[in-house]
mmCIF file of C-alpha atoms in Angstrom:
data_model
loop_
_atom_site.group_PDB
_atom_site.id
_atom_site.type_symbol
_atom_site.label_atom_id
_atom_site.label_comp_id
_atom_site.label_asym_id
_atom_site.label_seq_id
_atom_site.Cartn_x
_atom_site.Cartn_y
_atom_site.Cartn_z
ATOM 1 C CA MET A 1 -17.093 -4.836 1.413
ATOM 2 C CA ARG A 2 -15.156 -2.634 -0.979
ATOM 3 C CA ARG A 3 -11.418 -3.125 -1.179
ATOM 4 C CA GLY A 4 -10.644 0.416 -0.021
ATOM 5 C CA ALA A 5 -12.807 0.022 3.075
ATOM 6 C CA ARG A 6 -11.100 -3.282 3.926
ATOM 7 C CA LEU A 7 -7.707 -1.649 3.698
ATOM 8 C CA LEU A 8 -8.780 1.210 5.953
ATOM 9 C CA LEU A 9 -10.108 -1.257 8.533
ATOM 10 C CA LEU A 10 -6.534 -2.399 9.072
ATOM 11 C CA LEU A 11 -5.896 1.032 10.621
ATOM 12 C CA ARG A 12 -8.566 0.654 13.321
ATOM 13 C CA PRO A 13 -6.199 -0.570 16.097
ATOM 14 C CA TYR A 14 -3.969 2.442 15.413
ATOM 15 C CA THR A 15 -6.612 5.174 15.348
ATOM 16 C CA LEU A 16 -4.997 7.338 18.040
ATOM 17 C CA LEU A 17 -1.561 7.045 16.443
ATOM 18 C CA PHE A 18 -3.018 7.854 13.031
ATOM 19 C CA VAL A 19 -4.791 10.950 14.368
ATOM 20 C CA THR A 20 -1.479 12.056 15.913
ATOM 21 C CA ASN A 21 0.132 11.577 12.508
ATOM 22 C CA ILE A 22 -2.526 13.735 10.833
ATOM 23 C CA VAL A 23 -2.182 16.540 13.408
ATOM 24 C CA ALA A 24 1.613 16.534 13.108
ATOM 25 C CA THR A 25 1.292 16.569 9.322
ATOM 26 C CA LEU A 26 -1.051 19.552 9.391
ATOM 27 C CA VAL A 27 1.235 21.498 11.740
ATOM 28 C CA ALA A 28 4.246 20.766 9.525
ATOM 29 C CA SER A 29 2.307 21.868 6.429
ATOM 30 C CA VAL A 30 1.211 25.156 7.988
ATOM 31 C CA MET A 31 4.746 25.919 9.174
ATOM 32 C CA ASP A 32 6.118 25.053 5.741
ATOM 33 C CA GLY A 33 3.768 27.563 4.149
ATOM 34 C CA ALA A 34 4.624 30.157 6.795
ATOM 35 C CA THR A 35 8.318 30.033 5.871
ATOM 36 C CA PHE A 36 7.441 31.172 2.350
ATOM 37 C CA VAL A 37 5.082 33.894 3.569
ATOM 38 C CA LEU A 38 7.933 35.312 5.652
ATOM 39 C CA LEU A 39 9.755 36.022 2.385
ATOM 40 C CA ILE A 40 7.556 39.125 1.999
ATOM 41 C CA PRO A 41 8.668 40.942 5.187
ATOM 42 C CA PHE A 42 12.208 39.608 4.652
ATOM 43 C CA LEU A 43 12.478 41.170 1.181
ATOM 44 C CA ARG A 44 10.901 44.429 2.369
ATOM 45 C CA ALA A 45 13.284 44.695 5.327
ATOM 46 C CA LEU A 46 16.223 43.741 3.108
ATOM 47 C CA PHE A 47 15.531 46.729 0.840
ATOM 48 C CA GLY A 48 15.093 49.164 3.729
ATOM 49 C CA GLN A 49 11.292 49.237 3.920
ATOM 50 C CA GLN A 50 8.896 48.439 6.751
ATOM 51 C CA ALA A 51 8.557 44.696 7.282
ATOM 52 C CA LEU A 52 4.804 44.955 6.728
ATOM 53 C CA PRO A 53 3.208 47.775 4.682
ATOM 54 C CA ALA A 54 0.618 49.961 6.330
ATOM 55 C CA THR A 55 -1.765 49.971 3.357
ATOM 56 C CA GLY A 56 -2.450 47.897 0.257
ATOM 57 C CA THR A 57 -1.689 44.590 1.942
ATOM 58 C CA SER A 58 -2.874 41.204 0.756
ATOM 59 C CA GLY A 59 -4.985 38.826 2.845
ATOM 60 C CA VAL A 60 -1.924 36.795 3.743
ATOM 61 C CA GLU A 61 -0.091 39.883 4.998
ATOM 62 C CA ASP A 62 -3.119 40.813 7.123
ATOM 63 C CA VAL A 63 -2.993 37.406 8.827
ATOM 64 C CA LEU A 64 0.773 37.670 9.291
ATOM 65 C CA ALA A 65 0.374 41.142 10.828
ATOM 66 C CA LYS A 66 -2.125 39.823 13.384
ATOM 67 C CA ILE A 67 0.067 36.851 14.376
ATOM 68 C CA ALA A 68 3.595 38.263 14.284
ATOM 69 C CA GLY A 69 3.083 41.958 13.465
ATOM 70 C CA PRO A 70 4.097 43.403 16.863
ATOM 71 C CA PHE A 71 7.271 41.326 16.971
ATOM 72 C CA LEU A 72 8.239 42.122 13.382
ATOM 73 C CA ALA A 73 7.685 45.852 14.016
ATOM 74 C CA ALA A 74 9.683 45.847 17.277
ATOM 75 C CA GLY A 75 12.720 48.127 17.341
ATOM 76 C CA GLY A 76 11.076 51.284 16.080
ATOM 77 C CA GLY A 77 10.883 50.124 12.469
ATOM 78 C CA ALA A 78 14.667 50.112 11.883
ATOM 79 C CA PRO A 79 15.410 47.859 8.859
ATOM 80 C CA GLU A 80 18.266 46.033 10.624
ATOM 81 C CA LEU A 81 16.123 45.134 13.624
ATOM 82 C CA ALA A 82 13.163 44.220 11.411
ATOM 83 C CA LEU A 83 15.404 41.902 9.373
ATOM 84 C CA ARG A 84 16.689 40.289 12.564
ATOM 85 C CA ASN A 85 13.148 39.745 13.808
ATOM 86 C CA VAL A 86 12.071 38.201 10.506
ATOM 87 C CA VAL A 87 15.011 35.779 10.620
ATOM 88 C CA LEU A 88 14.153 34.781 14.216
ATOM 89 C CA VAL A 89 10.524 34.113 13.302
ATOM 90 C CA LEU A 90 11.686 32.146 10.254
ATOM 91 C CA LEU A 91 14.008 30.003 12.396
ATOM 92 C CA GLY A 92 11.199 29.342 14.871
ATOM 93 C CA ALA A 93 8.876 28.250 12.052
ATOM 94 C CA LEU A 94 11.559 25.943 10.633
ATOM 95 C CA VAL A 95 12.212 24.300 14.019
ATOM 96 C CA LEU A 96 8.500 23.718 14.657
ATOM 97 C CA LYS A 97 8.007 22.384 11.129
ATOM 98 C CA ASN A 98 10.833 19.837 11.433
ATOM 99 C CA VAL A 99 9.732 18.677 14.883
ATOM 100 C CA ALA A 100 6.239 18.055 13.503
ATOM 101 C CA GLN A 101 7.662 16.276 10.443
ATOM 102 C CA TYR A 102 9.742 14.006 12.683
ATOM 103 C CA ALA A 103 6.700 13.137 14.809
ATOM 104 C CA ALA A 104 4.692 12.380 11.656
ATOM 105 C CA ALA A 105 7.467 10.176 10.227
ATOM 106 C CA VAL A 106 7.950 8.169 13.440
ATOM 107 C CA SER A 107 4.211 7.588 13.914
ATOM 108 C CA SER A 108 3.885 6.577 10.258
ATOM 109 C CA VAL A 109 6.581 3.907 10.594
ATOM 110 C CA ALA A 110 4.965 2.583 13.791
ATOM 111 C CA ILE A 111 1.615 2.256 12.000
ATOM 112 C CA GLU A 112 3.194 0.642 8.934
ATOM 113 C CA GLU A 113 4.972 -2.101 10.838
ATOM 114 C CA GLY A 114 1.990 -2.716 13.114
ATOM 115 C CA VAL A 115 -0.342 -3.121 10.140
ATOM 116 C CA VAL A 116 1.930 -5.507 8.255
ATOM 117 C CA ARG A 117 2.490 -7.577 11.413
ATOM 118 C CA ASP A 118 -1.273 -7.841 12.055
ATOM 119 C CA LEU A 119 -1.964 -8.761 8.427
ATOM 120 C CA ARG A 120 0.723 -11.442 8.340
ATOM 121 C CA VAL A 121 -0.445 -13.004 11.615
ATOM 122 C CA ARG A 122 -4.051 -12.945 10.425
ATOM 123 C CA LEU A 123 -3.099 -14.523 7.096
ATOM 124 C CA PHE A 124 -0.923 -17.174 8.777
ATOM 125 C CA ARG A 125 -3.694 -18.133 11.201
ATOM 126 C CA HIS A 126 -6.223 -18.347 8.388
ATOM 127 C CA LEU A 127 -3.909 -20.575 6.336
ATOM 128 C CA GLN A 128 -3.933 -23.094 9.193
ATOM 129 C CA THR A 129 -7.731 -23.367 8.980
ATOM 130 C CA LEU A 130 -7.940 -24.009 5.222
ATOM 131 C CA PRO A 131 -8.645 -27.509 3.889
ATOM 132 C CA LEU A 132 -5.721 -29.638 2.734
ATOM 133 C CA GLY A 133 -7.055 -29.545 -0.801
ATOM 134 C CA PHE A 134 -6.140 -25.881 -0.991
ATOM 135 C CA PHE A 135 -2.494 -26.635 -0.214
ATOM 136 C CA GLN A 136 -2.448 -29.401 -2.807
ATOM 137 C CA ARG A 137 -3.775 -27.022 -5.478
ATOM 138 C CA THR A 138 -1.609 -24.014 -4.511
ATOM 139 C CA LYS A 139 2.154 -23.809 -4.882
ATOM 140 C CA GLY A 140 4.050 -23.201 -1.670
ATOM 141 C CA GLY A 141 6.028 -20.352 -3.229
ATOM 142 C CA GLN A 142 2.813 -18.494 -4.027
ATOM 143 C CA LEU A 143 1.765 -18.726 -0.379
ATOM 144 C CA LEU A 144 5.193 -17.551 0.795
ATOM 145 C CA ALA A 145 5.003 -14.579 -1.549
ATOM 146 C CA ARG A 146 1.578 -13.600 -0.221
ATOM 147 C CA VAL A 147 2.598 -13.850 3.427
ATOM 148 C CA VAL A 148 5.928 -12.040 3.013
ATOM 149 C CA SER A 149 6.117 -9.707 0.008
ATOM 150 C CA ASP A 150 2.425 -9.086 -0.768
ATOM 151 C CA ALA A 151 1.621 -8.303 2.866
ATOM 152 C CA ASP A 152 4.572 -5.920 2.898
ATOM 153 C CA GLN A 153 3.198 -4.106 -0.147
ATOM 154 C CA VAL A 154 -0.238 -3.770 1.436
ATOM 155 C CA LYS A 155 1.247 -1.582 4.158
ATOM 156 C CA THR A 156 2.267 0.800 1.375
ATOM 157 C CA ALA A 157 -1.381 1.262 0.465
ATOM 158 C CA VAL A 158 -2.616 1.576 4.023
ATOM 159 C CA THR A 159 0.020 3.753 5.612
ATOM 160 C CA ALA A 160 2.979 4.888 3.534
ATOM 161 C CA ALA A 161 0.986 6.011 0.509
ATOM 162 C CA LEU A 162 -1.964 7.181 2.623
ATOM 163 C CA ALA A 163 0.254 9.174 4.977
ATOM 164 C CA SER A 164 2.078 10.607 1.975
ATOM 165 C CA LEU A 165 -1.251 11.523 0.411
ATOM 166 C CA LEU A 166 -2.422 13.290 3.580
ATOM 167 C CA ARG A 167 0.860 15.147 3.923
ATOM 168 C CA ASN A 168 0.909 16.316 0.313
ATOM 169 C CA VAL A 169 -2.783 17.164 0.183
ATOM 170 C CA SER A 170 -2.430 19.248 3.352
ATOM 171 C CA LEU A 171 0.573 21.004 1.786
ATOM 172 C CA ILE A 172 -1.449 21.701 -1.350
ATOM 173 C CA VAL A 173 -4.353 23.084 0.690
ATOM 174 C CA VAL A 174 -2.041 25.340 2.725
ATOM 175 C CA TYR A 175 -0.142 26.516 -0.363
ATOM 176 C CA VAL A 176 -3.303 27.191 -2.367
ATOM 177 C CA ALA A 177 -4.829 29.111 0.555
ATOM 178 C CA ILE A 178 -1.707 31.292 0.764
ATOM 179 C CA LEU A 179 -1.596 31.735 -3.008
ATOM 180 C CA LEU A 180 -5.232 32.803 -3.005
ATOM 181 C CA GLY A 181 -4.425 35.338 -0.312
ATOM 182 C CA LEU A 182 -1.539 36.685 -2.395
ATOM 183 C CA SER A 183 -3.279 36.777 -5.802
ATOM 184 C CA TRP A 184 -6.527 35.024 -6.615
ATOM 185 C CA ARG A 185 -6.111 35.678 -10.352
ATOM 186 C CA LEU A 186 -2.832 33.792 -10.610
ATOM 187 C CA THR A 187 -4.077 31.021 -8.325
ATOM 188 C CA LEU A 188 -7.129 30.496 -10.524
ATOM 189 C CA ILE A 189 -4.829 29.455 -13.391
ATOM 190 C CA ALA A 190 -3.346 26.628 -11.311
ATOM 191 C CA ILE A 191 -6.725 25.470 -9.966
ATOM 192 C CA VAL A 192 -8.288 25.277 -13.432
ATOM 193 C CA ALA A 193 -5.342 23.239 -14.745
ATOM 194 C CA ALA A 194 -5.490 20.563 -11.993
ATOM 195 C CA PRO A 195 -8.442 18.523 -13.424
ATOM 196 C CA VAL A 196 -6.683 18.426 -16.802
ATOM 197 C CA LEU A 197 -3.694 16.685 -15.198
ATOM 198 C CA ALA A 198 -6.007 14.125 -13.578
ATOM 199 C CA LEU A 199 -7.579 13.285 -16.936
ATOM 200 C CA ILE A 200 -4.145 12.832 -18.516
ATOM 201 C CA ILE A 201 -2.885 10.445 -15.825
ATOM 202 C CA ARG A 202 -6.051 8.405 -15.289
ATOM 203 C CA PRO A 203 -5.577 5.991 -18.264
ATOM 204 C CA MET A 204 -2.098 5.126 -16.996
ATOM 205 C CA ILE A 205 -3.386 3.959 -13.609
ATOM 206 C CA ALA A 206 -5.424 1.046 -14.987
ATOM 207 C CA ARG A 207 -2.381 -0.258 -16.848
ATOM 208 C CA VAL A 208 -0.179 0.048 -13.759
ATOM 209 C CA ARG A 209 -2.613 -1.961 -11.667
ATOM 210 C CA ARG A 210 -2.918 -4.738 -14.247
ATOM 211 C CA ARG A 211 0.854 -4.936 -14.746
ATOM 212 C CA SER A 212 1.441 -4.925 -10.978
ATOM 213 C CA ARG A 213 -0.882 -7.908 -10.531
ATOM 214 C CA GLU A 214 0.976 -9.805 -13.249
ATOM 215 C CA GLN A 215 4.275 -8.921 -11.580
ATOM 216 C CA ALA A 216 3.060 -10.219 -8.204
ATOM 217 C CA ASP A 217 1.895 -13.500 -9.770
ATOM 218 C CA GLU A 218 5.237 -14.014 -11.486
ATOM 219 C CA ARG A 219 7.086 -13.267 -8.234
ATOM 220 C CA GLY A 220 5.054 -16.011 -6.587
ATOM 221 C CA GLU A 221 5.993 -18.460 -9.360
ATOM 222 C CA LEU A 222 9.645 -17.575 -8.945
ATOM 223 C CA THR A 223 9.489 -18.119 -5.179
ATOM 224 C CA SER A 224 7.619 -21.385 -5.691
ATOM 225 C CA LEU A 225 10.267 -22.786 -8.039
ATOM 226 C CA VAL A 226 13.072 -21.978 -5.580
ATOM 227 C CA ALA A 227 11.131 -23.591 -2.706
ATOM 228 C CA GLU A 228 10.470 -26.742 -4.770
ATOM 229 C CA MET A 229 14.115 -27.022 -5.822
ATOM 230 C CA VAL A 230 15.379 -26.690 -2.244
ATOM 231 C CA ALA A 231 12.888 -29.296 -0.991
ATOM 232 C CA SER A 232 13.782 -31.804 -3.727
ATOM 233 C CA ILE A 233 17.506 -31.155 -4.112
ATOM 234 C CA LYS A 234 18.289 -34.863 -3.654
ATOM 235 C CA LEU A 235 16.068 -35.797 -6.601
ATOM 236 C CA VAL A 236 17.608 -33.049 -8.715
ATOM 237 C CA ARG A 237 21.095 -34.388 -7.992
ATOM 238 C CA ALA A 238 20.042 -38.022 -8.441
ATOM 239 C CA TYR A 239 18.647 -37.411 -11.929
ATOM 240 C CA VAL A 240 21.439 -34.961 -12.889
ATOM 241 C CA ALA A 241 18.749 -32.321 -13.551
ATOM 242 C CA GLU A 242 20.735 -29.264 -12.476
ATOM 243 C CA ALA A 243 20.923 -27.865 -16.020
ATOM 244 C CA PHE A 244 17.206 -28.451 -16.573
ATOM 245 C CA GLU A 245 16.240 -26.704 -13.315
ATOM 246 C CA ALA A 246 18.618 -23.810 -14.041
ATOM 247 C CA GLU A 247 17.015 -23.346 -17.445
ATOM 248 C CA ARG A 248 13.536 -23.369 -15.902
ATOM 249 C CA PHE A 249 14.606 -20.734 -13.408
ATOM 250 C CA GLN A 250 16.217 -18.652 -16.175
ATOM 251 C CA ARG A 251 12.942 -18.627 -18.143
ATOM 252 C CA LEU A 252 10.929 -17.616 -15.076
ATOM 253 C CA ALA A 253 13.443 -14.938 -14.110
ATOM 254 C CA ASP A 254 13.341 -13.497 -17.646
ATOM 255 C CA ARG A 255 9.561 -13.472 -17.598
ATOM 256 C CA TYR A 256 9.511 -11.786 -14.192
ATOM 257 C CA ARG A 257 11.980 -9.176 -15.449
ATOM 258 C CA ARG A 258 9.694 -8.357 -18.386
ATOM 259 C CA ARG A 259 6.709 -8.003 -16.046
ATOM 260 C CA VAL A 260 8.667 -5.645 -13.781
ATOM 261 C CA LEU A 261 9.828 -3.529 -16.723
ATOM 262 C CA ARG A 262 6.271 -3.194 -18.006
ATOM 263 C CA ALA A 263 4.899 -2.249 -14.608
ATOM 264 C CA GLN A 264 7.698 0.190 -13.838
ATOM 265 C CA GLY A 265 7.517 1.697 -17.329
ATOM 266 C CA TRP A 266 3.936 2.841 -16.797
ATOM 267 C CA SER A 267 4.509 3.674 -13.132
ATOM 268 C CA THR A 268 7.510 5.897 -13.869
ATOM 269 C CA LEU A 269 5.744 7.674 -16.733
ATOM 270 C CA THR A 270 3.364 9.522 -14.415
ATOM 271 C CA SER A 271 6.201 11.502 -12.798
ATOM 272 C CA PRO A 272 7.626 13.261 -15.890
ATOM 273 C CA VAL A 273 4.147 13.823 -17.330
ATOM 274 C CA SER A 274 2.941 15.553 -14.158
ATOM 275 C CA GLU A 275 6.166 17.552 -13.804
ATOM 276 C CA ILE A 276 6.100 18.806 -17.418
ATOM 277 C CA PHE A 277 2.458 19.782 -17.033
ATOM 278 C CA ALA A 278 3.187 21.616 -13.768
ATOM 279 C CA GLY A 279 6.084 23.407 -15.468
ATOM 280 C CA LEU A 280 3.770 24.645 -18.201
ATOM 281 C CA VAL A 281 1.349 25.951 -15.577
ATOM 282 C CA VAL A 282 4.158 27.801 -13.752
ATOM 283 C CA ALA A 283 5.323 29.312 -17.060
ATOM 284 C CA LEU A 284 1.791 30.543 -17.691
ATOM 285 C CA ILE A 285 1.688 32.054 -14.182
ATOM 286 C CA LEU A 286 5.009 33.820 -14.796
ATOM 287 C CA PHE A 287 3.781 35.247 -18.090
ATOM 288 C CA TYR A 288 0.541 36.587 -16.633
ATOM 289 C CA GLY A 289 2.117 37.623 -13.308
ATOM 290 C CA THR A 290 4.619 39.960 -14.966
ATOM 291 C CA HIS A 291 1.710 41.967 -16.346
ATOM 292 C CA LEU A 292 0.247 42.278 -12.843
ATOM 293 C CA ALA A 293 3.551 43.218 -11.169
ATOM 294 C CA LEU A 294 5.094 45.542 -13.770
ATOM 295 C CA GLY A 295 3.987 48.792 -15.386
ATOM 296 C CA ALA A 296 2.057 51.844 -14.243
ATOM 297 C CA SER A 297 -1.099 49.844 -13.624
ATOM 298 C CA ALA A 298 0.611 47.164 -11.533
ATOM 299 C CA THR A 299 -1.730 45.530 -8.981
ATOM 300 C CA LEU A 300 0.811 43.130 -7.461
ATOM 301 C CA ARG A 301 3.812 44.340 -5.488
ATOM 302 C CA PRO A 302 7.185 42.829 -6.550
ATOM 303 C CA GLU A 303 7.919 41.188 -3.187
ATOM 304 C CA VAL A 304 4.471 39.578 -3.181
ATOM 305 C CA PHE A 305 4.983 38.331 -6.736
ATOM 306 C CA ILE A 306 8.395 36.848 -5.806
ATOM 307 C CA ALA A 307 6.853 35.053 -2.813
ATOM 308 C CA PHE A 308 4.051 33.816 -5.085
ATOM 309 C CA ILE A 309 6.549 32.388 -7.604
ATOM 310 C CA PHE A 310 8.562 30.638 -4.880
ATOM 311 C CA LEU A 311 5.392 29.121 -3.449
ATOM 312 C CA ALA A 312 4.083 28.115 -6.890
ATOM 313 C CA LEU A 313 7.351 26.324 -7.645
ATOM 314 C CA ARG A 314 7.216 24.662 -4.231
ATOM 315 C CA LEU A 315 3.661 23.537 -5.017
ATOM 316 C CA MET A 316 4.961 21.392 -7.883
ATOM 317 C CA SER A 317 6.485 18.839 -5.502
ATOM 318 C CA PRO A 318 3.299 17.855 -3.575
ATOM 319 C CA VAL A 319 1.240 18.016 -6.789
ATOM 320 C CA LYS A 320 3.683 15.608 -8.399
ATOM 321 C CA ALA A 321 3.513 13.295 -5.356
ATOM 322 C CA VAL A 322 -0.300 13.309 -5.356
ATOM 323 C CA ALA A 323 -0.290 12.580 -9.098
ATOM 324 C CA GLN A 324 1.848 9.513 -8.383
ATOM 325 C CA TYR A 325 -0.382 8.326 -5.521
ATOM 326 C CA PRO A 326 -2.822 6.350 -7.737
ATOM 327 C CA THR A 327 0.158 4.645 -9.359
ATOM 328 C CA ILE A 328 1.565 3.556 -5.987
ATOM 329 C CA MET A 329 -1.882 2.481 -4.858
ATOM 330 C CA ALA A 330 -2.402 0.423 -8.030
ATOM 331 C CA GLY A 331 0.589 -1.760 -7.206
ATOM 332 C CA ALA A 332 -0.341 -2.034 -3.538
ATOM 333 C CA VAL A 333 -3.985 -2.864 -4.310
ATOM 334 C CA ALA A 334 -2.861 -5.622 -6.685
ATOM 335 C CA ALA A 335 -0.918 -7.151 -3.777
ATOM 336 C CA ALA A 336 -3.914 -6.636 -1.471
ATOM 337 C CA ASP A 337 -6.113 -8.567 -3.914
ATOM 338 C CA ARG A 338 -3.798 -11.563 -3.615
ATOM 339 C CA VAL A 339 -3.861 -11.401 0.193
ATOM 340 C CA PHE A 340 -7.639 -10.983 0.415
ATOM 341 C CA GLU A 341 -8.157 -13.847 -2.027
ATOM 342 C CA VAL A 342 -6.707 -16.179 0.607
ATOM 343 C CA LEU A 343 -8.425 -14.496 3.562
ATOM 344 C CA ASP A 344 -11.804 -14.808 1.798
ATOM 345 C CA LEU A 345 -11.479 -18.571 1.358
ATOM 346 C CA PRO A 346 -13.856 -20.422 3.701
ATOM 347 C CA PRO A 347 -12.056 -22.315 6.479
ATOM 348 C CA ASP A 348 -12.214 -26.052 6.809
ATOM 349 C CA GLU A 349 -15.073 -27.395 8.866
ATOM 350 C CA GLY A 350 -13.986 -27.343 12.485
ATOM 351 C CA ASP A 351 -15.525 -28.833 15.560
ATOM 352 C CA ARG A 352 -19.255 -28.309 15.821
ATOM 353 C CA PRO A 353 -20.689 -26.593 18.908
ATOM 354 C CA GLY A 354 -20.837 -28.984 21.844
ATOM 355 C CA GLU A 355 -18.349 -31.498 20.454
ATOM 356 C CA ILE A 356 -15.716 -32.874 22.802
ATOM 357 C CA PRO A 357 -12.280 -34.378 22.023
ATOM 358 C CA ALA A 358 -12.501 -37.941 20.775
ATOM 359 C CA ALA A 359 -11.414 -40.690 23.194
ATOM 360 C CA PHE A 360 -10.569 -44.045 21.577
ATOM 361 C CA ARG A 361 -11.203 -47.035 23.840
ATOM 362 C CA GLU A 362 -12.799 -49.909 21.922
ATOM 363 C CA ARG A 363 -13.186 -49.512 18.155
ATOM 364 C CA ILE A 364 -13.202 -47.314 15.064
ATOM 365 C CA GLU A 365 -15.967 -47.817 12.527
ATOM 366 C CA TYR A 366 -16.323 -46.517 8.943
ATOM 367 C CA ARG A 367 -20.028 -46.646 8.133
ATOM 368 C CA ARG A 368 -20.963 -46.374 4.418
ATOM 369 C CA VAL A 369 -18.199 -43.784 3.853
ATOM 370 C CA SER A 370 -17.869 -42.193 0.409
ATOM 371 C CA PHE A 371 -15.411 -39.524 -0.635
ATOM 372 C CA SER A 372 -14.445 -37.523 -3.723
ATOM 373 C CA TYR A 373 -11.903 -34.735 -4.005
ATOM 374 C CA ASP A 374 -12.980 -31.170 -4.771
ATOM 375 C CA GLY A 375 -13.534 -30.545 -8.447
ATOM 376 C CA THR A 376 -13.823 -34.265 -9.330
ATOM 377 C CA GLU A 377 -16.970 -36.257 -9.850
ATOM 378 C CA ALA A 378 -15.350 -39.697 -9.586
ATOM 379 C CA ALA A 379 -15.573 -41.114 -6.071
ATOM 380 C CA VAL A 380 -12.268 -42.238 -4.582
ATOM 381 C CA LEU A 381 -14.158 -44.202 -1.926
ATOM 382 C CA ARG A 382 -17.697 -45.504 -2.240
ATOM 383 C CA ASP A 383 -19.829 -46.980 0.571
ATOM 384 C CA VAL A 384 -16.879 -48.263 2.588
ATOM 385 C CA ASP A 385 -17.718 -50.251 5.720
ATOM 386 C CA LEU A 386 -14.806 -51.007 8.036
ATOM 387 C CA GLU A 387 -14.427 -51.818 11.696
ATOM 388 C CA VAL A 388 -11.127 -51.928 13.564
ATOM 389 C CA ARG A 389 -10.981 -52.884 17.235
ATOM 390 C CA ARG A 390 -8.391 -51.733 19.742
ATOM 391 C CA GLY A 391 -5.219 -53.828 19.523
ATOM 392 C CA GLN A 392 -6.216 -55.282 16.147
ATOM 393 C CA VAL A 393 -3.756 -55.023 13.214
ATOM 394 C CA VAL A 394 -5.387 -54.345 9.829
ATOM 395 C CA ALA A 395 -3.533 -54.171 6.502
ATOM 396 C CA ILE A 396 -5.064 -51.992 3.778
ATOM 397 C CA VAL A 397 -3.900 -53.368 0.429
ATOM 398 C CA GLY A 398 -4.598 -52.189 -3.094
ATOM 399 C CA PRO A 399 -3.081 -50.801 -6.287
ATOM 400 C CA SER A 400 -1.790 -47.255 -6.581
ATOM 401 C CA GLY A 401 -4.708 -44.790 -6.628
ATOM 402 C CA ALA A 402 -7.138 -47.205 -4.999
ATOM 403 C CA GLY A 403 -7.714 -44.823 -2.065
ATOM 404 C CA LYS A 404 -5.589 -46.351 0.692
ATOM 405 C CA THR A 405 -4.058 -43.058 1.827
ATOM 406 C CA THR A 406 -7.368 -41.253 1.462
ATOM 407 C CA LEU A 407 -9.063 -43.850 3.665
ATOM 408 C CA VAL A 408 -6.550 -43.224 6.462
ATOM 409 C CA ASP A 409 -6.556 -39.416 5.979
ATOM 410 C CA LEU A 410 -10.279 -39.326 6.737
ATOM 411 C CA LEU A 411 -9.700 -40.576 10.287
ATOM 412 C CA PRO A 412 -7.823 -37.478 11.644
ATOM 413 C CA ARG A 413 -10.243 -35.321 9.583
ATOM 414 C CA PHE A 414 -7.693 -34.129 7.066
ATOM 415 C CA TYR A 415 -10.707 -34.423 4.781
ATOM 416 C CA GLU A 416 -14.426 -34.722 5.489
ATOM 417 C CA PRO A 417 -16.367 -37.676 4.026
ATOM 418 C CA THR A 418 -18.694 -36.813 1.164
ATOM 419 C CA SER A 419 -21.281 -39.104 2.733
ATOM 420 C CA GLY A 420 -21.437 -41.601 5.564
ATOM 421 C CA GLY A 421 -19.640 -41.271 8.876
ATOM 422 C CA ILE A 422 -16.669 -42.355 10.950
ATOM 423 C CA LEU A 423 -17.524 -43.406 14.494
ATOM 424 C CA ILE A 424 -15.271 -43.943 17.504
ATOM 425 C CA ASP A 425 -16.526 -46.268 20.253
#
């Protein structure tokens, strides 16, 4: 299954809440766009004209006239009353927009924390099913980092960044639709420039993802060293190794700092690049728009052009956020890779179907038991036969590395024999 699909599956228990978030986001986006459209009747009423012109209106003004035309025209067309009505409609749109934004924010936080809780519990349960060999090969700090910090970053990919993407994309769609209704010629400039920005930013994303993975690995090493030091503090004190351990930590901390600087350097670069590019597009719109709004052959009324400029400038913010989305996702996906690496590990062999709990009454027998650790060809135990009866005391003696501990660890099934079997009664 592709990584993106696996991340989206984490949202399944929160489908209703996520749909509520999307609806609230869409309502907030539409109301946000409506506040800028109301600039047109506001400017007209401010300069003593009818709130909405009778002829020569744009598509956006036609829609506004159908929705709020009667209310805006109430009062016999007096400029003072029209201005009052515009302000009331504007206040209503602002209230509705902020209520919807609040609902979207609260539902987003609820989804975020639910997802990270589910992922941590799932990862913790899976860790308990993995063979002991995995824990011997993997540093404890790396596991702590994956359960705590990496799982926390995954929620950024699933909810925070995704919700932000939906919010900003909906804003862009609403803004572009309004801009098209105001002037399709000026809007075409912005639409044509968008793919160029994507091509500029795309090479940066691959670097961000690679650097983010390196950063996550180094964070795990740092956590692992602290966990080891705390667990063996008596040995550190006994061998007067404080200076040595401090130097080790200093080297790791310096290396982690370099990884963070590299990752953040590429991640931060996308913001100024996208903003400068958007500024150039707005400058081009201003240059061409003055020709449409000024002169004897003007095809764009001044108040419409002013509303267009305000909306175009407002469009820069969601465009910038969307441009940064792949960068945020790159870091979150790197953390998700580390979490899924553990979740994809096969669990240790559990009880087979039909097996019942063992009941020891008479004897334990090792019958031709052989064992070798994963990744090694040399057998630690080879064709061991052993019988121990209840109440009998047996001493297992041998040099270090002979397999004494391994022999005992096979009994509670910490490991499974490579061949042979262990029988009870």
